[in-house]
Structure formats: C-alpha cells, structure tokens
CSV table of C-alpha atoms in Angstrom, one decimal:
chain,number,residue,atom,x,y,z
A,90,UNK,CA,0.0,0.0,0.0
A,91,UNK,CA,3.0,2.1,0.8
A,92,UNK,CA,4.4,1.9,-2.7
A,93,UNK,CA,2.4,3.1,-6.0
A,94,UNK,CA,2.5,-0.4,-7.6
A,95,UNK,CA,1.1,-1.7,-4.0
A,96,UNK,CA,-1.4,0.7,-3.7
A,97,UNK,CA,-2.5,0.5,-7.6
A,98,UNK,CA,-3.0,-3.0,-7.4
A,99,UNK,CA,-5.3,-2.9,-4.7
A,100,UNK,CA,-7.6,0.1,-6.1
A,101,UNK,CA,-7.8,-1.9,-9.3
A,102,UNK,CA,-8.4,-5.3,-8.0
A,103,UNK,CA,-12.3,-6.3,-8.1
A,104,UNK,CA,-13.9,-6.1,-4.9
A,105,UNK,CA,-14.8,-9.3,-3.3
A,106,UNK,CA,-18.6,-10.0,-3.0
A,107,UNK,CA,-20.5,-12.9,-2.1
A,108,UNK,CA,-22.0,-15.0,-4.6
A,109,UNK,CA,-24.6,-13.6,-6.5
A,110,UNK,CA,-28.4,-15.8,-6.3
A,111,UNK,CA,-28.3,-18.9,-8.1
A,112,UNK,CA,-24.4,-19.1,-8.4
A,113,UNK,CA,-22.7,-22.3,-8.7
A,114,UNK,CA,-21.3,-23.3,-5.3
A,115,UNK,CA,-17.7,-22.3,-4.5
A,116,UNK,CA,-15.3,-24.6,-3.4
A,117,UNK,CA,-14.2,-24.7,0.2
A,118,UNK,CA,-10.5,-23.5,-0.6
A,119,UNK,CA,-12.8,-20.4,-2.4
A,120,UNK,CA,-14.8,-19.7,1.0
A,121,UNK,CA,-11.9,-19.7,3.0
A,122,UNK,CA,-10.2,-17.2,1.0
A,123,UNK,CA,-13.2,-15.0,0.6
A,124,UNK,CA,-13.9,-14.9,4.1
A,125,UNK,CA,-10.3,-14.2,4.6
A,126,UNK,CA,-11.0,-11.1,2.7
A,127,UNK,CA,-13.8,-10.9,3.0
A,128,UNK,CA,-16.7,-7.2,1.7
A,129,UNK,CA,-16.1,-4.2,3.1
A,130,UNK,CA,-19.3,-2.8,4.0
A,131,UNK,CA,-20.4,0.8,3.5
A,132,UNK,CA,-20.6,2.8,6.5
A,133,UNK,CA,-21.8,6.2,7.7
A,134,UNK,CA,-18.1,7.4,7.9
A,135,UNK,CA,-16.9,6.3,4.3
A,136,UNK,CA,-19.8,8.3,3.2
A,137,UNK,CA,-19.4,11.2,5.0
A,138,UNK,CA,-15.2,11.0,4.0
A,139,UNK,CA,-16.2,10.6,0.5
A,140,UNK,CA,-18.8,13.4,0.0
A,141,UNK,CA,-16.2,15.6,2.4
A,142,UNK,CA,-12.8,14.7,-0.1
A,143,UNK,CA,-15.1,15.3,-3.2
A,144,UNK,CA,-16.2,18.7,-2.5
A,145,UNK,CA,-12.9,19.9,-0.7
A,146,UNK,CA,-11.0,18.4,-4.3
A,147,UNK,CA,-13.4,20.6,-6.3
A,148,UNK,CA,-12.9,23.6,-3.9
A,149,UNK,CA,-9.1,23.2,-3.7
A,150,UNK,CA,-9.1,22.9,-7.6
A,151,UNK,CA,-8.1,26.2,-8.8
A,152,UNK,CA,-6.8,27.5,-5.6
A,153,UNK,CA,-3.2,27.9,-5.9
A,154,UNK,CA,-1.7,30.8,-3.3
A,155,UNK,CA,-2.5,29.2,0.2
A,156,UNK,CA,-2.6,25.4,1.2
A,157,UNK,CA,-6.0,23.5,0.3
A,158,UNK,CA,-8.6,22.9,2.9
A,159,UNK,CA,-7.5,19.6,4.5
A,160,UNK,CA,-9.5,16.6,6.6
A,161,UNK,CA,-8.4,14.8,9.8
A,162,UNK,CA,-10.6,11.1,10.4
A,163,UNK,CA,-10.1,10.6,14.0
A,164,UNK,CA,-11.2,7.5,16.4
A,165,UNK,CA,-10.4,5.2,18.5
A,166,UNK,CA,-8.1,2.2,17.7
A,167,UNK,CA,-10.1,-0.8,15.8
A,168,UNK,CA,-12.7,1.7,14.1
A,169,UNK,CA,-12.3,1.6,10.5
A,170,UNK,CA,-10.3,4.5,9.8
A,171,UNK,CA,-7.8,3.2,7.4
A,172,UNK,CA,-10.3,1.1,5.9
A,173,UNK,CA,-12.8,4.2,5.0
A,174,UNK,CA,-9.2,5.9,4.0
A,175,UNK,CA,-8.3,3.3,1.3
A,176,UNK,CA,-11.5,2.8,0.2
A,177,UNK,CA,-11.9,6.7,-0.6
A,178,UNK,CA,-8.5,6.5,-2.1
A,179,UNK,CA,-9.8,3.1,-4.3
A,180,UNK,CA,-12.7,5.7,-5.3
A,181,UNK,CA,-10.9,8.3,-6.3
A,182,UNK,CA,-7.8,6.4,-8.1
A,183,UNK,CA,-10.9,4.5,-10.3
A,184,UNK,CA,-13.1,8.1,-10.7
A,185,UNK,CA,-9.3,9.7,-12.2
A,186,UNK,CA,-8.9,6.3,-14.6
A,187,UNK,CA,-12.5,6.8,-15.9
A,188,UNK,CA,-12.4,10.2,-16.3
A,189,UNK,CA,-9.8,10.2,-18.8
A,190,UNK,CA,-8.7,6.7,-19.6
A,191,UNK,CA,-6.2,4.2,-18.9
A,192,UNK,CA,-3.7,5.5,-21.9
A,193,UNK,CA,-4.2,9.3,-20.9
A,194,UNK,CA,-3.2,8.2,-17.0
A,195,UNK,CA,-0.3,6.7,-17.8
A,196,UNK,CA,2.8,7.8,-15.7
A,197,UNK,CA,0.4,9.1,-13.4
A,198,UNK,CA,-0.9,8.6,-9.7
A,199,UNK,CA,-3.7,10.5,-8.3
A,200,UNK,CA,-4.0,8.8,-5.2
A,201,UNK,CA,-0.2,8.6,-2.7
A,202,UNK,CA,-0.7,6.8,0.8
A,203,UNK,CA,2.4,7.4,3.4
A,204,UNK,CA,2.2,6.0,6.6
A,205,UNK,CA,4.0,8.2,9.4
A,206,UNK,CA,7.0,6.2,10.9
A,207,UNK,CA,7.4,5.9,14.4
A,208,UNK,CA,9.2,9.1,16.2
A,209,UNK,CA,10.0,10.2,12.6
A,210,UNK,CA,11.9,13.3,11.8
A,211,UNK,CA,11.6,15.5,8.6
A,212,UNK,CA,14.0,13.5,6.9
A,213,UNK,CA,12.7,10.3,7.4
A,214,UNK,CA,9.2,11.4,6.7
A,215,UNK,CA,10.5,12.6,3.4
A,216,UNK,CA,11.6,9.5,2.5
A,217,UNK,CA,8.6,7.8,2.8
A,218,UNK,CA,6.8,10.2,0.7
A,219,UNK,CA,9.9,9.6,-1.7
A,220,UNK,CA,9.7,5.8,-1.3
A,221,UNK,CA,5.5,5.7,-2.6
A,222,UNK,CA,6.6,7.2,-6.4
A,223,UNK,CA,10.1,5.1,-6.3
A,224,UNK,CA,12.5,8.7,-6.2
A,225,UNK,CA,15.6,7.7,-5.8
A,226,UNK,CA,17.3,9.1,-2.3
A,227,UNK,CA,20.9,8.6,-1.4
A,228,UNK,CA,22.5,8.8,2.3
A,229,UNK,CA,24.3,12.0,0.8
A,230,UNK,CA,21.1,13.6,0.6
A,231,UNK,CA,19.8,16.5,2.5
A,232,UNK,CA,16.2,17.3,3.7
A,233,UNK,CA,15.6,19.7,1.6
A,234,UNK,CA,16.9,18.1,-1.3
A,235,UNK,CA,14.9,14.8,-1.0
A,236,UNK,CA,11.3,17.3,-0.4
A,237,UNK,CA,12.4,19.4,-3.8
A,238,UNK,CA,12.2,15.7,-5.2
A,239,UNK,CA,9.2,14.8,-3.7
A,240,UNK,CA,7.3,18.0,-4.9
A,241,UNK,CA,9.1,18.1,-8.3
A,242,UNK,CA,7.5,14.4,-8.9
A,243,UNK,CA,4.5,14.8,-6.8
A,244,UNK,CA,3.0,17.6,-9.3
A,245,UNK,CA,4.6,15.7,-12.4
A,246,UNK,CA,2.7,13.2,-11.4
A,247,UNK,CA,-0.6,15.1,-11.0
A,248,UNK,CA,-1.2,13.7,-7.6
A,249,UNK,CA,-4.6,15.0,-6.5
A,250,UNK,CA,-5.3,13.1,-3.1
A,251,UNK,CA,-2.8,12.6,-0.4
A,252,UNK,CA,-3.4,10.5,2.5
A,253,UNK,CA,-1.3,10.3,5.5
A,254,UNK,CA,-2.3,7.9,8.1
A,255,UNK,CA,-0.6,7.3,11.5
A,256,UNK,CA,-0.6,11.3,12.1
A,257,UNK,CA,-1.2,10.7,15.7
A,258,UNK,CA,2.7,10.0,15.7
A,259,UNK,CA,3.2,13.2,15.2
A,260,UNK,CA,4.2,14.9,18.3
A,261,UNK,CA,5.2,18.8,17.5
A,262,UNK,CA,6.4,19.4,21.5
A,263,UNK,CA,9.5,17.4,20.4
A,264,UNK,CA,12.1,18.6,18.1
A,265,UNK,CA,11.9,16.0,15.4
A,266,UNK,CA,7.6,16.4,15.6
A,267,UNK,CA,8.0,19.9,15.3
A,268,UNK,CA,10.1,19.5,11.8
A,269,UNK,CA,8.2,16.8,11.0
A,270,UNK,CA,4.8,19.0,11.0
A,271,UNK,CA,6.5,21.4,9.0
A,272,UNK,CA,7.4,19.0,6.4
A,273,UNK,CA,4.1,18.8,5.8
A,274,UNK,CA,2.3,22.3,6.1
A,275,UNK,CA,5.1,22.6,3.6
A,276,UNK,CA,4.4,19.7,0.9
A,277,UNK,CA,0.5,21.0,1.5
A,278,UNK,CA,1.7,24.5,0.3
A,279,UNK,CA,3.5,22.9,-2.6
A,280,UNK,CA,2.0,20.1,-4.0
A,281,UNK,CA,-1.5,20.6,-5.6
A,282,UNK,CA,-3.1,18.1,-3.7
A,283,UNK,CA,-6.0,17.5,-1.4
A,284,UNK,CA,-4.7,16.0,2.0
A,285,UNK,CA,-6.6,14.0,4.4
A,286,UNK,CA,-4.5,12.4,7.8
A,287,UNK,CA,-5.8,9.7,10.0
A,288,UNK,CA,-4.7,8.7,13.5
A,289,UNK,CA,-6.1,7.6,16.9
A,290,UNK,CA,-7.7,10.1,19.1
A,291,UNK,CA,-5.7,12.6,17.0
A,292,UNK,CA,-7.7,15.8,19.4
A,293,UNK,CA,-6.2,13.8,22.7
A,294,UNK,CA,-3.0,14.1,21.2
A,295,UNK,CA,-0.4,17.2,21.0
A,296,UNK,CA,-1.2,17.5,17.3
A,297,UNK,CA,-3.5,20.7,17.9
A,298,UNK,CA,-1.1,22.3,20.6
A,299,UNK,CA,0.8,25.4,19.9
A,300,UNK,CA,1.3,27.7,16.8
A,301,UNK,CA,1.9,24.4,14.9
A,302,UNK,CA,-1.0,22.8,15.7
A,303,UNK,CA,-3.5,26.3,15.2
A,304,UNK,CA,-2.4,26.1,11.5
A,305,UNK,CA,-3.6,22.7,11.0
A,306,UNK,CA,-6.8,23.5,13.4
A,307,UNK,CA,-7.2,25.9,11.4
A,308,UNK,CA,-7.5,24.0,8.1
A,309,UNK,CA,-8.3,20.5,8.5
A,310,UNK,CA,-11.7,19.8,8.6
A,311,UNK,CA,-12.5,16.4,11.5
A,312,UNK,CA,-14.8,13.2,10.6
A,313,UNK,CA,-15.0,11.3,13.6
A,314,UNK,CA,-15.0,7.5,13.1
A,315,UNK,CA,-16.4,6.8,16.2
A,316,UNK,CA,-17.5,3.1,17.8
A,317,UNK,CA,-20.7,2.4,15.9
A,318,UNK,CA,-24.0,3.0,18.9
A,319,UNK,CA,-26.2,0.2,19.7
A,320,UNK,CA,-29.0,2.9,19.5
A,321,UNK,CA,-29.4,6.1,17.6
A,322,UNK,CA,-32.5,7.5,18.2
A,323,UNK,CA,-35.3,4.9,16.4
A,324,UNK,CA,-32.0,3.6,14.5
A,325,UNK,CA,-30.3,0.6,15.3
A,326,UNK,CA,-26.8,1.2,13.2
A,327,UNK,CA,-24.6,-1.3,15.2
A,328,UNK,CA,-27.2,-4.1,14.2
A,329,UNK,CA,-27.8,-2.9,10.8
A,330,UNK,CA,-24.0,-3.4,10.4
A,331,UNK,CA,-24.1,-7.0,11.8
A,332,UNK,CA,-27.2,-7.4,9.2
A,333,UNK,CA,-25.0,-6.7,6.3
A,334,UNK,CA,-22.1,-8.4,7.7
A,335,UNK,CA,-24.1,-11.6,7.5
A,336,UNK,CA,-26.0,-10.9,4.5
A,337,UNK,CA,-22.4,-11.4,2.9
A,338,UNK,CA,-21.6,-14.7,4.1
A,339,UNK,CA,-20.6,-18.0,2.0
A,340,UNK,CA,-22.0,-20.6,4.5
A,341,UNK,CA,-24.2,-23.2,3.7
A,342,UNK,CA,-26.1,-24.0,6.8
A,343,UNK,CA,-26.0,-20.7,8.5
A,344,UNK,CA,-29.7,-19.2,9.5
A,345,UNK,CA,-30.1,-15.8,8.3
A,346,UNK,CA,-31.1,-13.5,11.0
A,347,UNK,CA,-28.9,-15.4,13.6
A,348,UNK,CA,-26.5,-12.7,14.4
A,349,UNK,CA,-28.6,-9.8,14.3
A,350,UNK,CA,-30.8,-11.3,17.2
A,351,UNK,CA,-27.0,-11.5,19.0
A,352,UNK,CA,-26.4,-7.7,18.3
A,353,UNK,CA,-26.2,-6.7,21.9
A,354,UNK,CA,-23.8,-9.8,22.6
A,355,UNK,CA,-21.8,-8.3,19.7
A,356,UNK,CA,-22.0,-4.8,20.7
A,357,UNK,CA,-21.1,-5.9,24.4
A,358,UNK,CA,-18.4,-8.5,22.6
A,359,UNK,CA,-16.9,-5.4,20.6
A,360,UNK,CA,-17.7,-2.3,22.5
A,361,UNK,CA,-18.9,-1.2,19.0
A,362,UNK,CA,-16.0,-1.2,16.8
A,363,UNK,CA,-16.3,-2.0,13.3
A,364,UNK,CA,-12.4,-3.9,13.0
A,365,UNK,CA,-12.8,-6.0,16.3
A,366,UNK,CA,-16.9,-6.9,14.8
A,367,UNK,CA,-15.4,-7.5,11.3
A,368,UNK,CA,-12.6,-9.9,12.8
A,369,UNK,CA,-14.5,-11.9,14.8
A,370,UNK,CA,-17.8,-12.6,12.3
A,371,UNK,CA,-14.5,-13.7,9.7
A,372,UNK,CA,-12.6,-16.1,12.4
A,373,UNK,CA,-16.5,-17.6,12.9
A,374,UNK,CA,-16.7,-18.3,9.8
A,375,UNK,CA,-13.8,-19.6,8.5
A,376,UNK,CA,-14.1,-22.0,12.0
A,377,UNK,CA,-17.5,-22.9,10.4
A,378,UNK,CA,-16.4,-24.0,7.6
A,379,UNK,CA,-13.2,-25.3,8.8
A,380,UNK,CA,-15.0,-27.6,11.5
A,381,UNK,CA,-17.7,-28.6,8.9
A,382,UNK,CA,-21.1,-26.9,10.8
A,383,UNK,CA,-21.1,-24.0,7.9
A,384,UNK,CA,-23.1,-21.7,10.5
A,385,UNK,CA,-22.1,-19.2,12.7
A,386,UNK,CA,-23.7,-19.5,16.7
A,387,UNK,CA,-23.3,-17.8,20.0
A,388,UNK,CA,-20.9,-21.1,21.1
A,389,UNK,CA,-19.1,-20.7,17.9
A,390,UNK,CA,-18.7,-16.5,18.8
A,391,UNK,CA,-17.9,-17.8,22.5
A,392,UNK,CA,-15.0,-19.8,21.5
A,393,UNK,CA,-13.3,-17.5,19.5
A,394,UNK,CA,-10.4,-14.9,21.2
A,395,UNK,CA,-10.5,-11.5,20.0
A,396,UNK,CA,-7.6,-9.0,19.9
A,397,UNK,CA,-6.6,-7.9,23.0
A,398,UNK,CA,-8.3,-4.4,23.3
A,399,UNK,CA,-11.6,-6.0,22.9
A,400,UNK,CA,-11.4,-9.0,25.2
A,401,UNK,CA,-10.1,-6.3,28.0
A,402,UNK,CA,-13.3,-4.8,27.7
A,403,UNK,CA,-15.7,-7.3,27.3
A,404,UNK,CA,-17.1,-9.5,31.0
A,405,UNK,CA,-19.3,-12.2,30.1
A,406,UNK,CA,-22.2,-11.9,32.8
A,407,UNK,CA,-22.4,-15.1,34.5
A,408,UNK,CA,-25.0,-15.5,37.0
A,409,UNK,CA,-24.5,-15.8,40.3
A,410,UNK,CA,-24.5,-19.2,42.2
A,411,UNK,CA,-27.4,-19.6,44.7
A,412,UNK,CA,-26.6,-20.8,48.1
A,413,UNK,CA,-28.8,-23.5,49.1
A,414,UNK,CA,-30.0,-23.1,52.8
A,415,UNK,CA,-31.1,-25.7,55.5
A,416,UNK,CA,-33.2,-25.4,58.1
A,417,UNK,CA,-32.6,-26.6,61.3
C-alpha cells in the first residue's frame, strides 16, 4: 500500500462479494479465502469522508496561493479508519482512470498513501513520501533536497489526493515532531493536492497544541470514526452493520437473522467497533467452515479470542451461584 504499484493493485483489484443468487457453489478453498478477505461494508463514515474529499477536491481545484482545505478522520483504535481511508483513495484512483482513460493516465498517480513512521523526523518522513513514487534518495542527501524531489515528482505526477495515516505519531512538543509537521504544512503548500490524515484520538493528542497545531486546526476539517451506537434515536446502526455483515456470508447451513438477534452480545463482545466486529464474524466463519457446521452461533462467537483491546473490555455476565440453605 506504501508503494504506488502496492497501492494501484489494490484500487484496481475487483472487490470481493458474495456470490450472487443462483451461483454455482464455490469450493471450500474459495470460501476460505473469501472470508479471509472478506466485503467491506459501506458505512456512515466512508460516506461522509467521501462526500467531504469530493467537495474539498473541487474547492481546492483552482486555488493555488495558500494550502487546500484539508480533513483529519479521528477515532479510536479498531474503528475503520484506514479502511474508510483506502476505500476513498480506491474511489478516487478509479473516478481519475474513468475520467480520462487508462492511456491518458499513464505515468500518473492520483491517489499517494504514506504511513507516518514511528518518532520520525523530517528526513525520514521525506523518504517515505519519496519511497510511494520510487525517487531515488541517497544517504548524501539533504532534507531539503529529497522534499524538492518529492514535490518536483509529486506535481509531475498530478497527484490530487494525499493521505497520510498514522498522524497521531506526530508529536510537534518534540524537536523531530515539530520538523516533522512542518514537512508537511510545507508539501500541503507545494504540492497541488488535497490531504486527508488519520490517527487515533488525534484531538487527545499534542497535534493541535501550539502555533503548529492552530495552523492545521485551522485548516483541517475532522470526521469522527467513532465506535458504531447500539441505538441512535429509532435507529439501530450497530445491528444494521451485523445485518449486512451476514448478508455477505458463504456458509451453507448458516440461518439468516442469527447474528442480528445476538447484536447486543456483539456490541457488548466489541464495545462497537467496526475492525474488532469484522474480525470476529470472519474467524467464525472460517471455523464454520473449517470444523464442517457452515453456521455461525453464539458457542461458535464464545469460543473465539478476540484482539486484546476487545477481550479487555468485554465481562461475560455469568450469573450468580445460589446458596442453598437448610433449616434446622
């Protein structure tokens, strides 16, 4: 994902789906890997990113004396942020193809993903942005050399969406943090791009401190991929998601409306995050089909371990033991 070819494969690579009505049925070695892979399901926050990077792409378009308006997508760990990210990126990299065809797009890349490093300076965040296109950068080579590279190649390229994810390693207190987030209100100045970051809990975190921290405030918009409700209002979104969720499974025994009767088991299970639901329905179901009982049921949910976040937070209400009492 980190690399052009990376990231191009995967926004051109057909989106799994489950098998339409009437299908032949797919071998088990074909269930296993779909479930592996399994659908990304459309949520409220890849929607709202979506409709936010389209308009801020038009209205950054022709503007070409200040940075472009920018977005932050913020949550906590687990809650689809990168997913709704790539699959934005997947949007707009296909949008750019159709728009004016594969032959016209050649040598070009709308879309560049970077991942921050850990503690990173300005020199090694430069690289990374170097690394996606494949510039060449020698040990000899100073900061600024490496981002006149970057920007150079960037706008030859006609990049038009940047994503940056990891931001919340960004810490401009520190020395190297402080370089590093000028590094980038520089590129945004220079590159004529829209930018959208990701990280956890980014407003918990020094990123909005200081003078630093103003100027990004000040431009970056925030979509907040929260942990999906068990209730909104008359809404049920958590179970909707478990709805859909199933609706895409490949098992031939399973009874449809299983899980979503388990929703507050799953929500409890969870606490409501998208990436911990989306692991565990995918582990159930490759058990399921690697044990022979093709369903999915609240033993086969029990017996699986979750990541670690998740099982810290879930208790499993047992009931209490009744004393049994004699009389004299």
């Amino acid at each position: 994902m980190t690399a052009w070819d990376g990231f191009q494969t995967f926004a051109t690579t057909p989106v799994v789906a489950p098998p339409p009505p009437g299908a032949p049925p797919r071998s088990l070695e074909e269930r296993l890997a779909y479930h592996s892979r399994f659908v990304t399901v459309r949520t409220p926050a890849i929607d709202a990113l979506a409709k936010n990077v389209r308009t801020l792409m038009i209205l950054g378009r022709h503007q070409t004396v200040t940075a472009r308006p920018s977005l932050i997508v913020t949550g906590p760990a687990g809650a689809g942020k990168t997913t709704a990210l790539l699959q934005v990126g997947r949007a707009c990299h296909l949008a750019h193809t159709r728009r004016h065809g594969p032959t016209a797009t050649a040598g070009q890349a709308p879309v560049a993903y970077v991942l921050v490093p850990p503690a990173a300076s300005a020199k090694t965040l430069a690289t990374e942005f170097a690394r996606y296109l494949g510039i060449p950068v020698t040990a000899g080579m100073s900061q600024a050399q490496i981002t006149n590279a970057v920007c150079h190649t960037y706008t030859a390229a006609r990049v038009q969406l940047v994503m940056i994810d990891e931001i919340h390693r960004l810490n401009p207190r520190t020395t190297t943090g402080a370089q590093s987030a000028d590094l980038i209100k520089d590129l945004t100045e220079r590159i004529g791009a829209t930018f959208v970051y990701a990280g956890i809990d980014v407003t918990t975190t020094p990123l909005f401190t200081g003078v630093r921290g103003a100027q990004l405030a000040g431009r970056a918009s925030l979509i907040d991929c929260a942990a999906f409700p068990s209730r909104l209002g008359d809404e049920e979104p958590f179970r909707d998601l478990i709805t859909a969720m199933e609706g895409a499974l490949d098992l031939r025994r399973h009874r449809p409306g299983t899980l979503p009767k388990l929703a507050p088991y799953l929500h409890e299970r969870t606490a409501g995050r998208i990436g911990s639901l989306a692991r565990l329905i995918r582990q159930a179901a490759i058990t399921a089909l690697t044990d022979g009982t093709e369903r999915i049921t609240k033993t086969t949910l029990d017996a699986i371990r979750l990541d670690h976040l998740a099982e810290q937070h879930y208790r499993p209400h047992t009931r209490p033991r009744s004393r049994s009492t004699s009389t004299p």
